[in-house]
Tab-separated table of N, CA and C and ligand atoms in Angstrom:
chain	number	residue	atom	x	y	z
A	806	MET	N	-4.594	18.853	-26.415
A	806	MET	CA	-6.011	18.854	-26.758
A	806	MET	C	-6.097	17.728	-27.667
A	807	ASN	N	-6.973	16.875	-27.457
A	807	ASN	CA	-7.362	15.783	-28.546
A	807	ASN	C	-8.192	16.499	-29.671
A	808	ALA	N	-7.630	16.429	-30.850
A	808	ALA	CA	-8.347	17.241	-31.946
A	808	ALA	C	-9.800	16.577	-32.338
A	809	ASP	N	-9.998	15.330	-31.821
A	809	ASP	CA	-11.332	14.799	-32.368
A	809	ASP	C	-12.254	14.981	-31.375
A	810	SER	N	-12.003	14.891	-30.158
A	810	SER	CA	-13.138	14.890	-29.056
A	810	SER	C	-13.048	16.359	-28.465
A	811	GLY	N	-12.049	16.934	-28.416
A	811	GLY	CA	-11.992	18.310	-27.774
A	811	GLY	C	-11.751	18.143	-26.134
A	812	ILE	N	-11.461	16.803	-25.932
A	812	ILE	CA	-11.078	16.395	-24.456
A	812	ILE	C	-9.472	16.579	-24.312
A	813	PRO	N	-8.968	17.255	-23.315
A	813	PRO	CA	-7.427	17.399	-23.320
A	813	PRO	C	-6.691	16.036	-23.130
A	814	ALA	N	-5.901	15.810	-24.070
A	814	ALA	CA	-5.029	14.532	-24.081
A	814	ALA	C	-4.311	14.489	-22.652
A	815	PRO	N	-4.135	13.271	-22.077
A	815	PRO	CA	-3.406	13.214	-20.807
A	815	PRO	C	-2.010	13.635	-21.062
A	816	ALA	N	-1.271	14.564	-20.158
A	816	ALA	CA	-0.052	14.788	-20.111
A	816	ALA	C	0.808	13.662	-20.099
A	817	VAL	N	1.738	13.537	-21.167
A	817	VAL	CA	2.888	12.422	-21.197
A	817	VAL	C	4.190	13.351	-20.716
A	818	PRO	N	4.872	12.850	-19.692
A	818	PRO	CA	6.018	13.480	-19.409
A	818	PRO	C	7.166	13.287	-20.520
A	819	GLU	N	7.839	14.392	-20.654
A	819	GLU	CA	9.061	14.482	-21.442
A	819	GLU	C	10.066	13.439	-20.968
A	820	ILE	N	10.527	12.647	-21.840
A	820	ILE	CA	11.476	11.533	-21.590
A	820	ILE	C	12.882	12.067	-21.770
A	821	GLU	N	13.432	12.198	-20.655
A	821	GLU	CA	15.148	12.556	-20.742
A	821	GLU	C	15.842	11.407	-20.476
A	822	TRP	N	16.290	10.783	-21.715
A	822	TRP	CA	16.917	9.451	-21.733
A	822	TRP	C	18.432	9.548	-20.921
A	823	ALA	N	18.985	10.794	-21.016
A	823	ALA	CA	20.320	10.872	-20.495
A	823	ALA	C	19.978	10.849	-18.883
A	824	GLU	N	19.058	11.337	-18.633
A	824	GLU	CA	18.744	11.368	-16.949
A	824	GLU	C	18.306	10.024	-16.405
A	825	LEU	N	17.700	9.221	-17.363
A	825	LEU	CA	17.443	7.846	-17.028
A	825	LEU	C	18.628	6.930	-16.921
A	826	LEU	N	19.404	7.234	-18.160
A	826	LEU	CA	20.701	6.458	-18.068
A	826	LEU	C	21.529	6.622	-16.836
A	827	GLU	N	21.608	7.912	-16.437
A	827	GLU	CA	22.477	8.301	-15.256
A	827	GLU	C	21.805	7.660	-14.062
A	828	ALA	N	20.397	7.668	-13.798
A	828	ALA	CA	19.856	6.998	-12.651
A	828	ALA	C	20.035	5.388	-12.744
A	829	ALA	N	20.001	4.707	-13.960
A	829	ALA	CA	20.464	3.357	-13.919
A	829	ALA	C	21.669	3.053	-13.468
A	830	ARG	N	22.747	3.872	-14.110
A	830	ARG	CA	24.171	3.761	-13.658
A	830	ARG	C	24.442	3.884	-12.115
A	831	ALA	N	23.648	4.952	-11.637
A	831	ALA	CA	23.842	5.199	-10.238
A	831	ALA	C	23.447	3.835	-9.469
A	832	ALA	N	22.342	3.249	-9.864
A	832	ALA	CA	21.649	2.223	-9.154
A	832	ALA	C	22.570	0.948	-9.062
A	833	LEU	N	23.549	0.867	-10.051
A	833	LEU	CA	24.662	-0.158	-9.992
A	833	LEU	C	25.270	-0.309	-8.632
A	834	ALA	N	25.378	0.973	-8.163
A	834	ALA	CA	26.322	0.862	-6.793
A	834	ALA	C	25.603	0.183	-5.707
A	835	HIS	N	24.205	-0.001	-5.779
A	835	HIS	CA	23.419	-0.709	-4.623
A	835	HIS	C	23.285	-2.268	-5.035
A	836	ALA	N	23.706	-2.547	-6.068
A	836	ALA	CA	23.476	-4.053	-6.589
A	836	ALA	C	24.173	-5.056	-5.602
A	837	TYR	N	23.522	-6.101	-5.288
A	837	TYR	CA	23.992	-7.188	-4.337
A	837	TYR	C	24.433	-8.463	-5.324
A	838	VAL	N	25.672	-8.620	-5.720
A	838	VAL	CA	26.018	-9.438	-6.616
A	838	VAL	C	27.056	-10.488	-6.255
A	839	PRO	N	27.214	-10.980	-5.056
A	839	PRO	CA	28.497	-11.869	-4.738
A	839	PRO	C	28.530	-12.909	-5.492
A	840	TYR	N	27.512	-13.632	-6.065
A	840	TYR	CA	27.524	-14.791	-6.799
A	840	TYR	C	27.939	-14.624	-8.262
A	841	SER	N	27.185	-13.761	-9.156
A	841	SER	CA	27.486	-13.568	-10.500
A	841	SER	C	28.344	-12.570	-10.635
A	842	LYS	N	28.594	-11.527	-9.736
A	842	LYS	CA	29.425	-10.605	-9.947
A	842	LYS	C	29.007	-9.562	-11.203
A	843	TYR	N	27.772	-9.673	-11.506
A	843	TYR	CA	27.229	-8.956	-12.697
A	843	TYR	C	26.067	-8.034	-12.223
A	844	PRO	N	26.472	-6.899	-11.886
A	844	PRO	CA	25.578	-6.006	-11.479
A	844	PRO	C	24.590	-5.385	-12.553
A	845	VAL	N	23.337	-5.219	-12.229
A	845	VAL	CA	22.460	-4.557	-13.167
A	845	VAL	C	21.656	-3.352	-12.600
A	846	GLY	N	21.574	-2.272	-13.274
A	846	GLY	CA	20.884	-1.114	-12.872
A	846	GLY	C	19.746	-0.713	-13.642
A	847	ALA	N	18.683	-0.352	-13.144
A	847	ALA	CA	17.426	-0.068	-14.046
A	847	ALA	C	17.018	1.269	-13.485
A	848	ALA	N	16.273	2.037	-14.664
A	848	ALA	CA	15.685	3.157	-14.249
A	848	ALA	C	14.343	3.445	-14.975
A	849	ALA	N	13.381	4.114	-14.405
A	849	ALA	CA	12.216	4.493	-15.319
A	849	ALA	C	11.614	5.593	-14.986
A	850	LEU	N	10.730	6.155	-16.102
A	850	LEU	CA	10.061	7.454	-15.809
A	850	LEU	C	8.752	6.950	-15.713
A	851	THR	N	7.974	7.405	-14.632
A	851	THR	CA	6.624	7.197	-14.369
A	851	THR	C	5.803	8.052	-15.284
A	852	ASP	N	4.389	7.569	-15.392
A	852	ASP	CA	3.584	8.442	-16.101
A	852	ASP	C	3.307	9.842	-15.480
A	853	ASP	N	3.605	9.856	-14.191
A	853	ASP	CA	3.347	11.140	-13.536
A	853	ASP	C	4.683	12.035	-13.220
A	854	GLY	N	5.785	11.460	-13.983
A	854	GLY	CA	6.872	12.372	-13.957
A	854	GLY	C	7.915	11.937	-12.954
A	855	ARG	N	7.778	10.918	-12.268
A	855	ARG	CA	8.962	10.402	-11.238
A	855	ARG	C	9.925	9.510	-12.005
A	856	VAL	N	11.256	9.847	-11.331
A	856	VAL	CA	12.175	8.877	-11.963
A	856	VAL	C	12.593	7.710	-10.809
A	857	ILE	N	12.265	6.473	-11.082
A	857	ILE	CA	12.523	5.581	-10.130
A	857	ILE	C	13.725	4.525	-10.569
A	858	SER	N	14.117	3.774	-9.778
A	858	SER	CA	15.509	2.942	-10.216
A	858	SER	C	15.298	1.648	-9.367
A	859	GLY	N	16.252	0.624	-9.745
A	859	GLY	CA	16.398	-0.675	-8.957
A	859	GLY	C	17.720	-1.209	-9.403
A	860	CYS	N	18.105	-2.219	-8.616
A	860	CYS	CA	19.195	-2.939	-8.897
A	860	CYS	C	19.017	-4.329	-8.473
A	861	ASN	N	19.750	-5.254	-9.099
A	861	ASN	CA	19.552	-6.622	-8.774
A	861	ASN	C	20.175	-7.051	-7.166
A	862	VAL	N	19.616	-7.996	-6.660
A	862	VAL	CA	19.828	-8.385	-5.407
A	862	VAL	C	19.792	-10.041	-5.314
A	863	GLU	N	21.066	-10.626	-5.266
A	863	GLU	CA	21.118	-12.078	-5.498
A	863	GLU	C	21.063	-12.648	-3.890
A	864	ASN	N	21.054	-14.096	-3.998
A	864	ASN	CA	20.687	-14.874	-2.727
A	864	ASN	C	21.558	-16.142	-2.838
A	865	ALA	N	21.992	-16.647	-1.703
A	865	ALA	CA	22.805	-17.714	-1.580
A	865	ALA	C	22.005	-19.099	-2.223
A	866	SER	N	20.677	-18.835	-2.117
A	866	SER	CA	19.782	-19.961	-2.863
A	866	SER	C	19.522	-18.975	-4.153
A	867	TYR	N	20.585	-19.441	-5.363
A	867	TYR	CA	20.735	-18.868	-6.455
A	867	TYR	C	19.414	-18.286	-6.981
A	868	GLY	N	18.639	-19.283	-7.273
A	868	GLY	CA	17.313	-19.242	-8.009
A	868	GLY	C	16.334	-17.946	-7.269
A	869	LEU	N	16.545	-17.838	-6.061
A	869	LEU	CA	15.741	-16.577	-5.486
A	869	LEU	C	16.291	-15.037	-5.853
A	870	THR	N	17.378	-14.998	-6.711
A	870	THR	CA	17.603	-13.726	-7.268
A	870	THR	C	16.577	-12.790	-7.636
A	871	LEU	N	16.648	-11.656	-7.120
A	871	LEU	CA	15.881	-10.537	-7.926
A	871	LEU	C	16.539	-9.755	-8.688
A	872	CYS	N	15.887	-9.687	-9.879
A	872	CYS	CA	16.585	-8.858	-10.904
A	872	CYS	C	16.347	-7.602	-10.619
A	873	ALA	N	17.027	-6.525	-11.210
A	873	ALA	CA	16.891	-5.109	-11.015
A	873	ALA	C	15.529	-4.651	-11.387
A	874	GLU	N	14.788	-5.269	-12.238
A	874	GLU	CA	13.387	-4.774	-12.679
A	874	GLU	C	12.502	-4.967	-11.527
A	875	CYS	N	12.876	-6.066	-10.722
A	875	CYS	CA	12.177	-6.502	-9.506
A	875	CYS	C	11.978	-5.264	-8.487
A	876	SER	N	13.154	-5.065	-8.180
A	876	SER	CA	13.186	-3.663	-7.059
A	876	SER	C	12.753	-2.576	-7.990
A	877	LEU	N	12.839	-2.275	-9.185
A	877	LEU	CA	12.311	-1.140	-9.773
A	877	LEU	C	10.764	-1.076	-9.502
A	878	ILE	N	10.026	-2.270	-10.036
A	878	ILE	CA	8.737	-2.540	-9.810
A	878	ILE	C	8.214	-2.231	-8.475
A	879	SER	N	9.028	-2.666	-7.333
A	879	SER	CA	8.566	-2.430	-6.033
A	879	SER	C	8.725	-0.938	-5.642
A	880	SER	N	9.659	-0.365	-6.092
A	880	SER	CA	9.873	1.170	-6.123
A	880	SER	C	8.758	1.834	-6.528
A	881	LEU	N	8.184	1.511	-7.972
A	881	LEU	CA	7.080	2.022	-8.536
A	881	LEU	C	5.844	1.988	-7.568
A	882	ARG	N	5.582	0.859	-6.907
A	882	ARG	CA	4.510	0.840	-5.969
A	882	ARG	C	4.548	1.420	-4.557
A	883	MET	N	5.908	1.426	-4.117
A	883	MET	CA	6.137	2.164	-3.000
A	883	MET	C	6.334	3.748	-3.020
A	884	THR	N	6.470	4.108	-4.073
A	884	THR	CA	6.624	5.574	-4.265
A	884	THR	C	5.518	6.409	-4.935
A	885	GLY	N	4.351	5.725	-4.963
A	885	GLY	CA	3.102	6.485	-5.421
A	885	GLY	C	2.430	5.580	-6.514
A	886	GLY	N	2.916	4.450	-6.920
A	886	GLY	CA	2.241	3.663	-8.054
A	886	GLY	C	2.255	4.352	-9.377
A	887	GLY	N	1.410	4.062	-10.119
A	887	GLY	CA	1.356	4.588	-11.601
A	887	GLY	C	1.906	3.732	-12.452
A	888	LEU	N	2.214	4.072	-13.578
A	888	LEU	CA	2.649	3.250	-14.606
A	888	LEU	C	3.846	3.701	-15.307
A	889	LEU	N	4.529	3.160	-15.972
A	889	LEU	CA	5.985	3.251	-16.664
A	889	LEU	C	5.834	3.786	-18.015
A	890	ALA	N	6.443	4.998	-18.219
A	890	ALA	CA	6.372	5.626	-19.348
A	890	ALA	C	7.729	5.343	-20.203
A	891	ALA	N	8.905	5.310	-19.633
A	891	ALA	CA	10.166	4.981	-20.111
A	891	ALA	C	11.085	3.821	-19.341
A	892	PHE	N	11.935	3.225	-19.952
A	892	PHE	CA	12.669	2.329	-19.061
A	892	PHE	C	13.889	2.138	-19.946
A	893	VAL	N	15.086	1.924	-19.007
A	893	VAL	CA	16.212	1.408	-19.607
A	893	VAL	C	17.018	0.769	-18.418
A	894	CYS	N	17.742	-0.236	-18.785
A	894	CYS	CA	18.615	-0.957	-17.676
A	894	CYS	C	20.128	-1.073	-18.408
A	895	VAL	N	21.079	-1.091	-17.531
A	895	VAL	CA	22.344	-1.290	-17.987
A	895	VAL	C	23.105	-2.340	-17.138
A	896	ASP	N	24.333	-2.820	-17.831
A	896	ASP	CA	25.091	-3.701	-17.138
A	896	ASP	C	26.230	-3.026	-16.217
A	897	GLY	N	27.122	-3.750	-15.734
A	897	GLY	CA	28.098	-3.308	-14.748
A	897	GLY	C	29.084	-2.384	-15.624
A	898	ALA	N	29.153	-2.281	-16.857
A	898	ALA	CA	30.055	-1.303	-17.675
A	898	ALA	C	29.076	-0.016	-17.920
A	899	GLY	N	27.921	0.078	-17.459
A	899	GLY	CA	26.990	1.095	-17.775
A	899	GLY	C	26.274	1.196	-19.269
A	900	GLU	N	26.629	-0.342	-19.926
A	900	GLU	CA	26.295	-0.185	-21.156
A	900	GLU	C	24.608	-0.590	-21.264
A	901	ILE	N	23.836	-0.392	-22.291
A	901	ILE	CA	22.439	-0.740	-22.360
A	901	ILE	C	22.412	-2.306	-22.154
A	902	LEU	N	21.537	-2.957	-21.622
A	902	LEU	CA	21.128	-4.111	-21.303
A	902	LEU	C	19.759	-4.445	-21.499
A	903	MET	N	19.397	-5.644	-22.365
A	903	MET	CA	18.070	-6.120	-22.489
A	903	MET	C	17.578	-6.777	-21.310
A	904	PRO	N	16.266	-6.261	-20.982
A	904	PRO	CA	15.754	-6.879	-19.792
A	904	PRO	C	15.344	-8.457	-20.213
A	905	CYS	N	15.589	-9.516	-19.243
A	905	CYS	CA	15.532	-10.654	-19.629
A	905	CYS	C	13.975	-10.867	-19.643
A	906	GLY	N	13.762	-12.058	-20.263
A	906	GLY	CA	12.181	-12.498	-20.693
A	906	GLY	C	11.208	-12.275	-19.407
A	907	ARG	N	11.580	-12.758	-18.315
A	907	ARG	CA	10.763	-12.824	-17.077
A	907	ARG	C	10.413	-11.233	-16.937
A	908	CYS	N	11.651	-10.412	-16.901
A	908	CYS	CA	11.492	-8.896	-16.630
A	908	CYS	C	10.618	-8.263	-17.566
A	909	ARG	N	10.613	-8.742	-18.770
A	909	ARG	CA	9.789	-8.045	-19.803
A	909	ARG	C	8.307	-8.279	-19.340
A	910	GLN	N	7.933	-9.295	-18.784
A	910	GLN	CA	6.698	-9.534	-18.450
A	910	GLN	C	6.386	-8.827	-17.302
A	911	LEU	N	7.221	-8.657	-16.462
A	911	LEU	CA	7.036	-7.790	-15.225
A	911	LEU	C	6.911	-6.296	-15.500
A	912	LEU	N	7.592	-5.807	-16.570
A	912	LEU	CA	7.438	-4.462	-17.087
A	912	LEU	C	6.041	-4.168	-17.834
A	913	TYR	N	5.750	-5.206	-18.424
A	913	TYR	CA	4.355	-5.219	-19.330
A	913	TYR	C	3.238	-4.904	-18.510
A	914	GLU	N	3.317	-5.526	-17.155
A	914	GLU	CA	2.109	-5.428	-16.320
A	914	GLU	C	1.819	-3.696	-15.947
A	915	PHE	N	3.036	-3.109	-15.935
A	915	PHE	CA	2.852	-1.664	-15.577
A	915	PHE	C	3.075	-0.924	-16.561
A	916	ARG	N	3.061	-1.040	-17.871
A	916	ARG	CA	3.416	-0.292	-18.970
A	916	ARG	C	2.300	0.880	-18.951
A	917	ALA	N	2.806	2.106	-19.216
A	917	ALA	CA	1.743	3.208	-19.821
A	917	ALA	C	1.405	3.043	-21.240
A	918	PRO	N	0.554	3.456	-21.859
A	918	PRO	CA	0.185	3.380	-23.211
A	918	PRO	C	1.539	3.825	-23.905
A	919	ALA	N	2.137	3.248	-24.973
A	919	ALA	CA	3.114	3.795	-25.787
A	919	ALA	C	4.436	3.905	-24.950
A	920	MET	N	4.526	2.960	-23.760
A	920	MET	CA	5.784	2.924	-23.005
A	920	MET	C	6.906	2.747	-24.209
A	921	GLN	N	8.071	3.442	-23.657
A	921	GLN	CA	9.261	3.219	-24.520
A	921	GLN	C	10.418	2.710	-23.713
A	922	LEU	N	11.294	1.774	-24.398
A	922	LEU	CA	12.286	0.983	-23.886
A	922	LEU	C	13.680	1.592	-24.484
A	923	MET	N	14.686	1.964	-24.151
A	923	MET	CA	15.992	2.138	-24.677
A	923	MET	C	16.523	0.844	-24.585
A	924	THR	N	16.710	0.122	-25.852
A	924	THR	CA	17.426	-1.226	-26.046
A	924	THR	C	18.635	-0.991	-26.870
A	925	VAL	N	19.320	-2.366	-27.057
A	925	VAL	CA	20.462	-2.542	-27.879
A	925	VAL	C	20.145	-2.167	-29.378
A	926	SER	N	18.909	-2.188	-29.563
A	926	SER	CA	18.658	-1.947	-31.051
A	926	SER	C	17.769	-0.538	-31.196
A	927	GLY	N	18.038	0.183	-30.404
A	927	GLY	CA	17.385	1.715	-30.242
A	927	GLY	C	16.167	1.755	-29.404
A	928	ILE	N	15.172	2.719	-29.545
A	928	ILE	CA	14.051	2.871	-28.883
A	928	ILE	C	12.953	2.047	-29.386
A	929	ARG	N	12.172	1.123	-28.363
A	929	ARG	CA	11.490	0.145	-28.760
A	929	ARG	C	10.112	0.396	-27.800
A	930	THR	N	9.262	-0.086	-28.493
A	930	THR	CA	7.804	-0.097	-27.640
A	930	THR	C	7.854	-1.375	-26.808
A	931	MET	N	7.012	-1.473	-25.750
A	931	MET	CA	6.675	-2.639	-25.039
A	931	MET	C	6.148	-4.059	-26.050
A	932	ASP	N	5.350	-3.501	-26.878
A	932	ASP	CA	4.818	-4.586	-27.967
A	932	ASP	C	6.172	-5.087	-28.894
A	933	GLU	N	7.181	-4.311	-29.037
A	933	GLU	CA	8.120	-4.818	-29.719
A	933	GLU	C	9.007	-5.765	-29.015
A	934	VAL	N	9.337	-5.488	-27.613
A	934	VAL	CA	10.261	-6.298	-26.742
A	934	VAL	C	9.483	-7.539	-26.357
A	935	LEU	N	8.025	-7.391	-26.246
A	935	LEU	CA	7.236	-8.629	-25.854
A	935	LEU	C	6.035	-8.752	-26.615
A	936	PRO	N	6.086	-9.230	-27.940
A	936	PRO	CA	5.005	-9.351	-28.917
A	936	PRO	C	4.025	-10.195	-28.155
A	937	ASP	N	2.786	-10.071	-28.713
A	937	ASP	CA	1.623	-10.900	-28.265
A	937	ASP	C	1.575	-11.387	-26.592
A	938	ALA	N	1.778	-10.274	-25.805
A	938	ALA	CA	2.158	-10.710	-24.411
A	938	ALA	C	0.830	-11.271	-23.729
A	939	PHE	N	0.958	-12.124	-22.876
A	939	PHE	CA	0.084	-12.433	-21.938
A	939	PHE	C	0.096	-11.448	-20.966
A	940	GLY	N	-1.422	-11.089	-20.534
A	940	GLY	CA	-1.471	-9.981	-19.534
A	940	GLY	C	-2.915	-9.933	-18.847
A	941	PRO	N	-2.984	-8.811	-18.021
A	941	PRO	CA	-4.395	-8.978	-17.194
A	941	PRO	C	-5.487	-8.985	-18.137
A	942	GLN	N	-5.379	-8.596	-19.298
A	942	GLN	CA	-6.616	-8.664	-20.289
A	942	GLN	C	-7.199	-10.026	-20.437
A	943	HIS	N	-6.129	-10.985	-20.351
A	943	HIS	CA	-6.708	-12.263	-20.573
A	943	HIS	C	-7.453	-13.023	-19.339
A	944	LEU	N	-7.044	-12.504	-18.248
A	944	LEU	CA	-7.895	-12.852	-16.942
A	944	LEU	C	-9.228	-12.208	-16.887
A	945	GLU	N	-9.057	-10.909	-17.520
A	945	GLU	CA	-10.382	-10.179	-17.724
A	945	GLU	C	-11.539	-11.012	-18.506
A	946	GLU	N	-10.892	-11.523	-19.785
A	946	GLU	CA	-11.695	-12.096	-20.917
A	946	GLU	C	-12.306	-13.244	-20.217
A	947	GLN	N	-11.380	-13.920	-19.300
A	947	GLN	CA	-11.920	-15.202	-18.701
A	947	GLN	C	-13.159	-14.960	-17.831
A	948	GLU	N	-12.986	-13.964	-17.080
A	948	GLU	CA	-13.942	-13.529	-15.986
A	948	GLU	C	-15.355	-13.348	-16.721
A	949	LYS	N	-15.235	-12.806	-17.856
A	949	LYS	CA	-16.527	-12.253	-18.620
A	949	LYS	C	-17.056	-13.449	-19.376
A	950	ALA	N	-16.477	-14.423	-19.599
A	950	ALA	CA	-16.822	-15.708	-20.268
A	950	ALA	C	-17.751	-16.536	-19.220
B	399	THU	N1	19.733	-9.597	-14.246
B	399	THU	C1	18.926	-8.484	-13.985
B	399	THU	O1	18.932	-7.996	-12.969
B	399	THU	N2	18.024	-8.106	-14.807
B	399	THU	C2	18.039	-8.641	-16.034
B	399	THU	O2	17.104	-8.375	-16.875
B	399	THU	C3	19.037	-9.718	-16.626
B	399	THU	C4	19.661	-10.471	-15.614
B	399	THU	C5	20.535	-10.054	-13.058
B	399	THU	C6	20.006	-11.250	-12.363
B	399	THU	C7	21.472	-11.855	-12.044
B	399	THU	O3	21.751	-11.086	-10.780
B	399	THU	C8	22.618	-11.230	-12.816
B	399	THU	O4	21.853	-10.226	-13.627
B	399	THU	C9	23.143	-12.398	-13.720
B	399	THU	O5	22.222	-13.203	-14.318
C-alpha cells in the first residue's frame, strides 16, 4: 500500500540473484562464439516475475555479432513483453561481466523503475551504469515542441 495515496503500490517481484546467476550461466551453453571464443550468458527478472535469458551469437561478418543482451531483449518481447526488474550477465567462466556500452542502452529502453543490475562493483541501478542516458523521453520532448 502506498502510504500517501492509499493506492496499492505495484507488486515488485522478489529478486533471487542466485537463480538469475544460474540462468545466466546456463545460457552460456547456447552461445555461438566460433570467432571470439568468448561466450556470454545473460539473465533477467521481468516486472511480472518471469526469468528470461540470452546468449551471444556471432557472425562470419564480425560486426554483425549479437550480444547476449540482444537475445535477452528479444526473449523479453517474445515471451510476453514487460520490463526488466533485475539483470546479470556472465563470462565463460561464469563470472559477472559488465554489459558493454551498447547493451546498457538496450537495457535502458526496457528498464523497470528502480531496475537493479548485479555488477563487478555490486548491485547498481540503471542510472548508475548509464548516467544521463538518452532515451524515449527525448523523442517525446521533441514531439511536444
Ligand atoms: N559480448 C556480449 O555478448 N555482451 C556484452 O555486454 C559484451 C560483449 C560478446 C560479444 C562477442 O560475441 C564477445 O562478447 C566478445 O566481444
